[in-house]
Tab-separated table of C-alpha atoms in Angstrom:
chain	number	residue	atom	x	y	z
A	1	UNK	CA	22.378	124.013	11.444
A	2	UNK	CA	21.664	127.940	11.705
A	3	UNK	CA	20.024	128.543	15.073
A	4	UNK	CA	20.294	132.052	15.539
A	5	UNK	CA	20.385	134.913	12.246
A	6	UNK	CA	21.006	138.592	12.317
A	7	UNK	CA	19.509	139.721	8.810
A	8	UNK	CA	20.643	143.163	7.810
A	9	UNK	CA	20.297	144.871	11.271
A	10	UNK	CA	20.440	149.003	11.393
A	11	UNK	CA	20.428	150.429	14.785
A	12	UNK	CA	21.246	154.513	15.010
A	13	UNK	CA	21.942	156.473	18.241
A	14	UNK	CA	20.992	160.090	17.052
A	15	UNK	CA	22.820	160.278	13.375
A	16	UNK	CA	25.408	157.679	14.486
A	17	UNK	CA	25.235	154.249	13.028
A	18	UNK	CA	25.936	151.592	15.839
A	19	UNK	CA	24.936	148.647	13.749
A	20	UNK	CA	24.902	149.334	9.663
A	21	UNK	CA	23.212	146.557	7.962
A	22	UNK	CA	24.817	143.796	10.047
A	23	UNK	CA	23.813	140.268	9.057
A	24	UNK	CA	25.452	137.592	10.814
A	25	UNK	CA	24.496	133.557	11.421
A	26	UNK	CA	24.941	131.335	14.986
A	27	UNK	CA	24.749	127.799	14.714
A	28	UNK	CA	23.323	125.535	17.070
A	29	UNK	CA	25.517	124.395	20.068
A	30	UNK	CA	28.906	126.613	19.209
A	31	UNK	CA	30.806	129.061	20.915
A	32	UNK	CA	30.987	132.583	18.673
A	33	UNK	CA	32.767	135.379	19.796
A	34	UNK	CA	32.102	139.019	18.550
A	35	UNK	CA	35.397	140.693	18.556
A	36	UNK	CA	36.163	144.699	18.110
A	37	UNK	CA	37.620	147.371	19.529
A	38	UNK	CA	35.937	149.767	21.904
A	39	UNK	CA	32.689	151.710	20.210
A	40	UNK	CA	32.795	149.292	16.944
A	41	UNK	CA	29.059	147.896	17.515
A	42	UNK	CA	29.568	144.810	19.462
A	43	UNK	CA	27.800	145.002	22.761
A	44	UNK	CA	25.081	146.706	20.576
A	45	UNK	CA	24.639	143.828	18.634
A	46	UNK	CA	24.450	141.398	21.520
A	47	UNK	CA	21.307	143.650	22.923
A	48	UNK	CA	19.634	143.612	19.914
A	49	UNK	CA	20.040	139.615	20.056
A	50	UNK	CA	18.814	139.662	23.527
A	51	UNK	CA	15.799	141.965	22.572
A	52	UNK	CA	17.052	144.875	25.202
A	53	UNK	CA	17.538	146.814	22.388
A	54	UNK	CA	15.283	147.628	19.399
A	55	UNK	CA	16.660	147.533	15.698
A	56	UNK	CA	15.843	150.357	13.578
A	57	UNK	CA	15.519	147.912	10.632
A	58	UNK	CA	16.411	144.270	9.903
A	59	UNK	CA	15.671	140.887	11.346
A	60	UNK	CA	16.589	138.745	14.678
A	61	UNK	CA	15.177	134.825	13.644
A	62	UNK	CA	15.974	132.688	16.605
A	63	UNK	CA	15.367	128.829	16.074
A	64	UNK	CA	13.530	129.304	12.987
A	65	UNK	CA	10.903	132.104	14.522
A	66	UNK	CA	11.416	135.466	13.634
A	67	UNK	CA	11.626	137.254	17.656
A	68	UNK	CA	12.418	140.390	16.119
A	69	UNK	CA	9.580	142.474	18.376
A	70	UNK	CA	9.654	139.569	21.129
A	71	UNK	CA	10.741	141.127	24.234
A	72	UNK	CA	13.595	139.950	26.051
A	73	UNK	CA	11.468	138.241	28.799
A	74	UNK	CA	10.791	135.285	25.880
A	75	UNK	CA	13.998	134.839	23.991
A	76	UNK	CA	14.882	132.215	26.935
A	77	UNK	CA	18.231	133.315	27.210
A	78	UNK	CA	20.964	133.233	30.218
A	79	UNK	CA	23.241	136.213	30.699
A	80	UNK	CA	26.687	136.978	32.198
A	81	UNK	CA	27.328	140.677	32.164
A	82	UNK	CA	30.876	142.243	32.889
A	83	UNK	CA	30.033	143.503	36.849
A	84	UNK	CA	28.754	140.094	37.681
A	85	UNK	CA	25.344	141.574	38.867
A	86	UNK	CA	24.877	139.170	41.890
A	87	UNK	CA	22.860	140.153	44.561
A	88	UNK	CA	24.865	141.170	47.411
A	89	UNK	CA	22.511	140.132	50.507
A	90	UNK	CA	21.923	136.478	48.276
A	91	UNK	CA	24.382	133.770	49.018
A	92	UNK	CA	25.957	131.288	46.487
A	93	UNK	CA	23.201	128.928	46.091
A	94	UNK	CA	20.482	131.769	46.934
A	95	UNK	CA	21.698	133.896	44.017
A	96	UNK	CA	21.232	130.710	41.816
A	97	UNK	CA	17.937	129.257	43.399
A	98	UNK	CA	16.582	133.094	42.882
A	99	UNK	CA	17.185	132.755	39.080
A	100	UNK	CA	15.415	129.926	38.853
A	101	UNK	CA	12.311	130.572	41.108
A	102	UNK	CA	11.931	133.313	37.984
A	103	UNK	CA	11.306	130.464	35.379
A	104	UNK	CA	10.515	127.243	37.553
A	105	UNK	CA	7.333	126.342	39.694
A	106	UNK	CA	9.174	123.493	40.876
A	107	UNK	CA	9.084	122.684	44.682
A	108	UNK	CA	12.068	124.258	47.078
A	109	UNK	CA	13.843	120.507	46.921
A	110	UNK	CA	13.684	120.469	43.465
A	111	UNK	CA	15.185	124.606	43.146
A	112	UNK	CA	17.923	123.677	45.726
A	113	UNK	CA	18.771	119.971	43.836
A	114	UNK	CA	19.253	121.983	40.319
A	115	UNK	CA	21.209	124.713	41.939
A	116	UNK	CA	23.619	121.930	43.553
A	117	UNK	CA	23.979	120.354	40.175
A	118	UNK	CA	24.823	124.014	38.211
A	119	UNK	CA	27.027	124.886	41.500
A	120	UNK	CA	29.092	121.315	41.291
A	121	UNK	CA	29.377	121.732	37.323
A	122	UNK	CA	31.624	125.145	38.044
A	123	UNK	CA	33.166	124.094	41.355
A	124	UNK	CA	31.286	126.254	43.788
A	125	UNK	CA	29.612	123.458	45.660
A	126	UNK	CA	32.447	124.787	48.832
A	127	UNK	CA	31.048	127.801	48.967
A	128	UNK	CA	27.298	128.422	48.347
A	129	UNK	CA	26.841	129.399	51.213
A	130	UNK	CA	29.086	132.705	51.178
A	131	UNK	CA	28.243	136.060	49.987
A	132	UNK	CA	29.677	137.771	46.979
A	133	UNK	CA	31.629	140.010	48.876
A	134	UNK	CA	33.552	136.755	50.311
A	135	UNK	CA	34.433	135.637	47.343
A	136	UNK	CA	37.302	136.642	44.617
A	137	UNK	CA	36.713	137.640	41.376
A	138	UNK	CA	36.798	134.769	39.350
A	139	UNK	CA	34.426	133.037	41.837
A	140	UNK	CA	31.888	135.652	41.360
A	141	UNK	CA	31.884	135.409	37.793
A	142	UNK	CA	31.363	131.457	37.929
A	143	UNK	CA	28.819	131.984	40.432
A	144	UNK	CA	27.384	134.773	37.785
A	145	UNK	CA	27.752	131.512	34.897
A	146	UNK	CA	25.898	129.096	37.028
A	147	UNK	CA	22.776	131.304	37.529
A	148	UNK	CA	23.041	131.648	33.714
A	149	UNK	CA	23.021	128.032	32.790
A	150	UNK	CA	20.540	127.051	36.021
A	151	UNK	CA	17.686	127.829	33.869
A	152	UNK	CA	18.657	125.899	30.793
A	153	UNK	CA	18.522	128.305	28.491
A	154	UNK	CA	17.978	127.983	24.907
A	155	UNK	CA	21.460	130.151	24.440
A	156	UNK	CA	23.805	132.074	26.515
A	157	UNK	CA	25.075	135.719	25.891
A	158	UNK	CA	28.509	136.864	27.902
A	159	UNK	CA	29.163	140.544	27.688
A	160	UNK	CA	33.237	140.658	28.182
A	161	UNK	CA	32.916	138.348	30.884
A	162	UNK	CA	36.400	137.900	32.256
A	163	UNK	CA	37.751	141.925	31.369
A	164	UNK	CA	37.558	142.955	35.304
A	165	UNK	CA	40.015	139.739	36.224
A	166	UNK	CA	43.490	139.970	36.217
A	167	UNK	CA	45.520	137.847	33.386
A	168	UNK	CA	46.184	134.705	35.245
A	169	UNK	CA	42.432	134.521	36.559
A	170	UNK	CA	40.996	135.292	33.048
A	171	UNK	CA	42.909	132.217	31.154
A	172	UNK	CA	41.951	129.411	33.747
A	173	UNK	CA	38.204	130.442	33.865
A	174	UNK	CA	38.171	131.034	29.715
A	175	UNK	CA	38.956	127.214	29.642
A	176	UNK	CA	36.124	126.643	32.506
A	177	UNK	CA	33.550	128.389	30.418
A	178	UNK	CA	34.385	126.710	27.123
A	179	UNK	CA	34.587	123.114	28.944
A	180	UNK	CA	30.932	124.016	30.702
A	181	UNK	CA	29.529	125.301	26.972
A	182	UNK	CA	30.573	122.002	25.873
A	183	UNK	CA	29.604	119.565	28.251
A	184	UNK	CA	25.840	121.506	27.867
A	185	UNK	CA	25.956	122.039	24.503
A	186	UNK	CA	24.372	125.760	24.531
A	187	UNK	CA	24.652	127.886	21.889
A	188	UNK	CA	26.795	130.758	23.315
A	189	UNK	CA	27.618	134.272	21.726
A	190	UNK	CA	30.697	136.736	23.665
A	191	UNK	CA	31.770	139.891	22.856
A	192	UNK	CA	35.306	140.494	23.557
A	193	UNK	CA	37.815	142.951	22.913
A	194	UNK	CA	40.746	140.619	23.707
A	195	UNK	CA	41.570	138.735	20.542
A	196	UNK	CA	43.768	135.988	22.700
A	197	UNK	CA	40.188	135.231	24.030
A	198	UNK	CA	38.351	134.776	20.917
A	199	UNK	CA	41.524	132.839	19.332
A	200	UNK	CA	41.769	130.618	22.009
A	201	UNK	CA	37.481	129.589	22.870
A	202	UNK	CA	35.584	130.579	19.596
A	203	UNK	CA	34.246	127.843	17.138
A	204	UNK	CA	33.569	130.965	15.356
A	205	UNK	CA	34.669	134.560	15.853
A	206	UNK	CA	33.161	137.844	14.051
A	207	UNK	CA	34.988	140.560	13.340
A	208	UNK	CA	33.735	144.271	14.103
A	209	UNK	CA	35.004	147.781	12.993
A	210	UNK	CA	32.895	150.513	13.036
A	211	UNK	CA	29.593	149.372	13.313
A	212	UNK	CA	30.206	146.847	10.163
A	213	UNK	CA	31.022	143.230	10.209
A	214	UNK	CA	34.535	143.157	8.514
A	215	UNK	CA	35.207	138.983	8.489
A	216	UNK	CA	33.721	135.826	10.108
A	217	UNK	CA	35.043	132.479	10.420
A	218	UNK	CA	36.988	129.998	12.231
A	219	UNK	CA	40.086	131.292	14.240
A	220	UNK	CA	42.442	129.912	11.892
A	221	UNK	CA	40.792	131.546	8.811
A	222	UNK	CA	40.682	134.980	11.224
A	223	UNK	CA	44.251	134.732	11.723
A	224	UNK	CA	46.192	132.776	8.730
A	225	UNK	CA	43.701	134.764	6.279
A	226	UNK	CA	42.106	137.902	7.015
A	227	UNK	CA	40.345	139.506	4.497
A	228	UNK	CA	40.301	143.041	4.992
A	229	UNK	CA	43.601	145.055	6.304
A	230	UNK	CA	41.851	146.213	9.289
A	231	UNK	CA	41.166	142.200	10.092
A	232	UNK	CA	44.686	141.750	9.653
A	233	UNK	CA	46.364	144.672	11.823
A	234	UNK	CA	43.536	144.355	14.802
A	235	UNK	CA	44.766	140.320	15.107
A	236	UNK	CA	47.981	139.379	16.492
A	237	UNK	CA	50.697	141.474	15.128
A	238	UNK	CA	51.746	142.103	11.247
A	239	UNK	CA	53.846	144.164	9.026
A	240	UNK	CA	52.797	145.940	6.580
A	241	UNK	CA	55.060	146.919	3.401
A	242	UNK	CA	53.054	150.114	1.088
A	243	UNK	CA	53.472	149.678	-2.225
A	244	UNK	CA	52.494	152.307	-4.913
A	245	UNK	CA	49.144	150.260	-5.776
A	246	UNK	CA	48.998	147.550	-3.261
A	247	UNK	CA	50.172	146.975	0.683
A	248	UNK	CA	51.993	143.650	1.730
A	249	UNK	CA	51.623	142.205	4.809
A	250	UNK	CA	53.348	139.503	6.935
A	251	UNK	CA	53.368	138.048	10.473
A	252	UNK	CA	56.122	137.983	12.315
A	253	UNK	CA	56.578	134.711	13.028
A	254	UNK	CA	56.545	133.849	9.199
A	255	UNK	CA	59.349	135.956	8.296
A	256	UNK	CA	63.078	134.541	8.261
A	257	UNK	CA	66.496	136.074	9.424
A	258	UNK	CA	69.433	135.298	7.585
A	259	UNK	CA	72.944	135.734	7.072
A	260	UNK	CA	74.234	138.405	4.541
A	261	UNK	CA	75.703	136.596	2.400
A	262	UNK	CA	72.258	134.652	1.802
A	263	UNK	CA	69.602	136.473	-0.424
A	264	UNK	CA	67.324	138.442	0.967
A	265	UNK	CA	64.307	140.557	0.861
A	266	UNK	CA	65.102	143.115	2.919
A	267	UNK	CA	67.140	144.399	5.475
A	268	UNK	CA	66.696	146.408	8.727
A	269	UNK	CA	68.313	148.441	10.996
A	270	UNK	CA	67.688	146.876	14.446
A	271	UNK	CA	65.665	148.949	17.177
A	272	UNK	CA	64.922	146.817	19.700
A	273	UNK	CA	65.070	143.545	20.946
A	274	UNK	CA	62.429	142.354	23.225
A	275	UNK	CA	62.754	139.039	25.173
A	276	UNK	CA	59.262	137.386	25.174
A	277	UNK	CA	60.003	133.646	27.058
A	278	UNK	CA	59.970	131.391	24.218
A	279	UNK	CA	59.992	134.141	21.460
A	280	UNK	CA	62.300	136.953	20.756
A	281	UNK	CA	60.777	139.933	19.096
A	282	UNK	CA	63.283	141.800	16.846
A	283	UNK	CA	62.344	145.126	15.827
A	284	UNK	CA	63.947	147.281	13.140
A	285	UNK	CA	63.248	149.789	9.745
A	286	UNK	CA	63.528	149.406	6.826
A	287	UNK	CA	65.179	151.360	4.550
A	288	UNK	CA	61.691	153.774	3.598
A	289	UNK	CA	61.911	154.031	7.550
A	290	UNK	CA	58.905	151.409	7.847
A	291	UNK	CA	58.841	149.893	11.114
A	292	UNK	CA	59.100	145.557	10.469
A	293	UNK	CA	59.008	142.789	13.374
A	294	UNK	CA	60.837	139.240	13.057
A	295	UNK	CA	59.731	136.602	15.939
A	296	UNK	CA	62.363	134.471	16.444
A	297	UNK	CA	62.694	131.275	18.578
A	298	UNK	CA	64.532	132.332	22.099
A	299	UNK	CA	66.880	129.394	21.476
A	300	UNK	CA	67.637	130.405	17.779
A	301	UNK	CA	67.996	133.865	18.819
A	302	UNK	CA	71.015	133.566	20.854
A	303	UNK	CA	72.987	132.217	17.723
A	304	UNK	CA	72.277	135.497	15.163
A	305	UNK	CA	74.559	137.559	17.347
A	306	UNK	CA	71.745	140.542	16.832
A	307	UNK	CA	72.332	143.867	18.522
A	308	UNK	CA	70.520	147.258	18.478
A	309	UNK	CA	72.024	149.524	15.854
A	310	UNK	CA	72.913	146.328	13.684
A	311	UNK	CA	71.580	145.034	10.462
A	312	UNK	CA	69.309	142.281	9.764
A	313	UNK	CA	68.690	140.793	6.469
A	314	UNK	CA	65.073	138.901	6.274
A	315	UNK	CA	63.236	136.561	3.610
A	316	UNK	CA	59.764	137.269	3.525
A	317	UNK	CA	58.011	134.113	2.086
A	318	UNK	CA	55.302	134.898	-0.293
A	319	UNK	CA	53.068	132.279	0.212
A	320	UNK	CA	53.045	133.519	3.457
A	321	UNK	CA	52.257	137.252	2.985
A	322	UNK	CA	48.653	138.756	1.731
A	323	UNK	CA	47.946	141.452	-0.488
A	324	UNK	CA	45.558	144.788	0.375
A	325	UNK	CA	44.511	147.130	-2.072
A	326	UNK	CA	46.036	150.585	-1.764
A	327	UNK	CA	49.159	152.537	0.157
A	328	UNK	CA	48.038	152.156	3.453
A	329	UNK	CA	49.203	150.634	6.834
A	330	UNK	CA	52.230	150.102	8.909
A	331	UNK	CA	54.169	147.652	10.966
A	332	UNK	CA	52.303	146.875	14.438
């Protein structure tokens, strides 16, 4: 069921369109991610959710009610921004119990009992009584989480909330936030710009590009069949072939090396070879000097005898490879 609806939203900044007639549909209790590169719309479009932001035209309906003129102060939402925004002279649990004194009149016992509870469900209970600046990164981010969800909001916005953690950090606390989303069942819209993120937590993930909603769907869809060739370069990595009328494109992984004597597609000259753990990435160009990428199993790759300056002959599946109107692209 739709809980939250974006109808045909326009927001301009001088001349320049930051949202162009963006409609887009949350339902209840799942995880979307809005995912773009920088300037594309994205963090707009979460504002004008969260009512910080006016729309020029369009609609925000939020559980049925149109709140497109409510002001932010009665969309009950929780937020996580980027820089954490704690208080620095708050502790743990003060920072939390603070949030809540803004929507509870419940007594001090009561404050401190839901602030244990919210503090327990992201493992801070240890430290609630330390200030921000004695705690690490991804500590101040769950403490930033907790004050979100304290409140029980009716959803939860996260403006790129793990981009200022380093990698390791960022992929144990991604799978803390979607296991907390869960277990609560909020509905929950993030803007990222790291598609590995929106792959890897979305129920559904919306694609931006310059201030227009190119595809939405499921993260399989996104990535097995994306519908635009923007969708398809900006997620993981694909080759693109230009045709006179048409472009071809292919992931990696789906392409196949072969021997010479086998037939083939094509056939590169071999770049590079990149050693990626479990995957080795083989670069090389094709004859119309196009660049082309083969992933190949680390184990498999050590029997191809593949050097730089070498040739590779490939099979390119075609129920594997989609089809984009027009000349354009190039291997990334």
């Amino acid at each position: 069921m739709s809980f939250l609806q974006v109808q045909n939203v326009v927001k301009r900044f001088d001349h320049q369109y930051a949202l162009n007639d963006v409609s887009i549909s949350v339902n209840k209790g799942e995880l979307v991610c809005i995912l773009g590169p920088s300037g594309c719309g994205k963090t707009t479009l979460l504002r004008v959710i969260a009512g910080l932001e006016k729309c020029d035209s369009g609609k925000v309906i939020i559980d049925g009610k149109d709140a497109t003129k409510l002001p932010a102060s009665k969309r009950n939402f929780g937020i996580v921004f980027q820089s954490y925004a704690l208080f620095p002279n708050m502790t743990v649990i003060g920072n939390v119990i603070f949030a809540l004194q803004q929507k509870s009149k419940a007594s001090k016992d009561e404050l401190e009992t839901r602030a244990l509870e919210v503090l327990s469900m992201v493992d801070l209970i240890s430290h609630k009584d330390k200030y921000p600046r004695q705690l690490s990164g991804g500590q101040q981010q769950r403490t930033a989480l907790a004050r979100a969800v304290a409140i029980s909001p009716s959803f939860l916005l996260l403006d790129e909330p793990l981009s200022a953690l380093d990698a390791k950090v960022r992929t144990k606390l991604r799978g803390e936030i979607r296991a907390i989303q869960k277990q609560l069942g909020v509905t929950t819209i993030m803007v990222t710009h790291d598609q590995e993120e929106a792959l890897t937590m979305a129920d559904t993930v919306i694609v931006m590009n310059n201030a227009v909603v190119e595809q939405a769907g499921p993260p399989t869809v996104i990535y097995t069949n994306p519908s635009t060739a923007f969708v398809a370069g900006f997620i993981g990595s694909m080759n693109f072939i230009k045709g006179d009328q048409e472009t071809a494109a292919i992931r990696p992984e789906m392409v196949k090396i072969v021997g010479y004597r086998e037939s083939y597609d094509y056939s590169a000259k071999v770049s590079a070879i990149e050693f990626r753990g479990a995957l080795t990435r083989v670069f090389g160009r094709l004859g119309s000097s196009e660049e082309f990428c083969v992933d190949v199993s680390s184990q498999d790759f050590s029997a191809l005898s593949l050097r730089e300056g070498a040739m590779m002959y490939m099979q390119v599946p075609r129920e594997h490879t989609l089809f984009y109107p027009g000349a354009m692209g190039r291997a990334v």
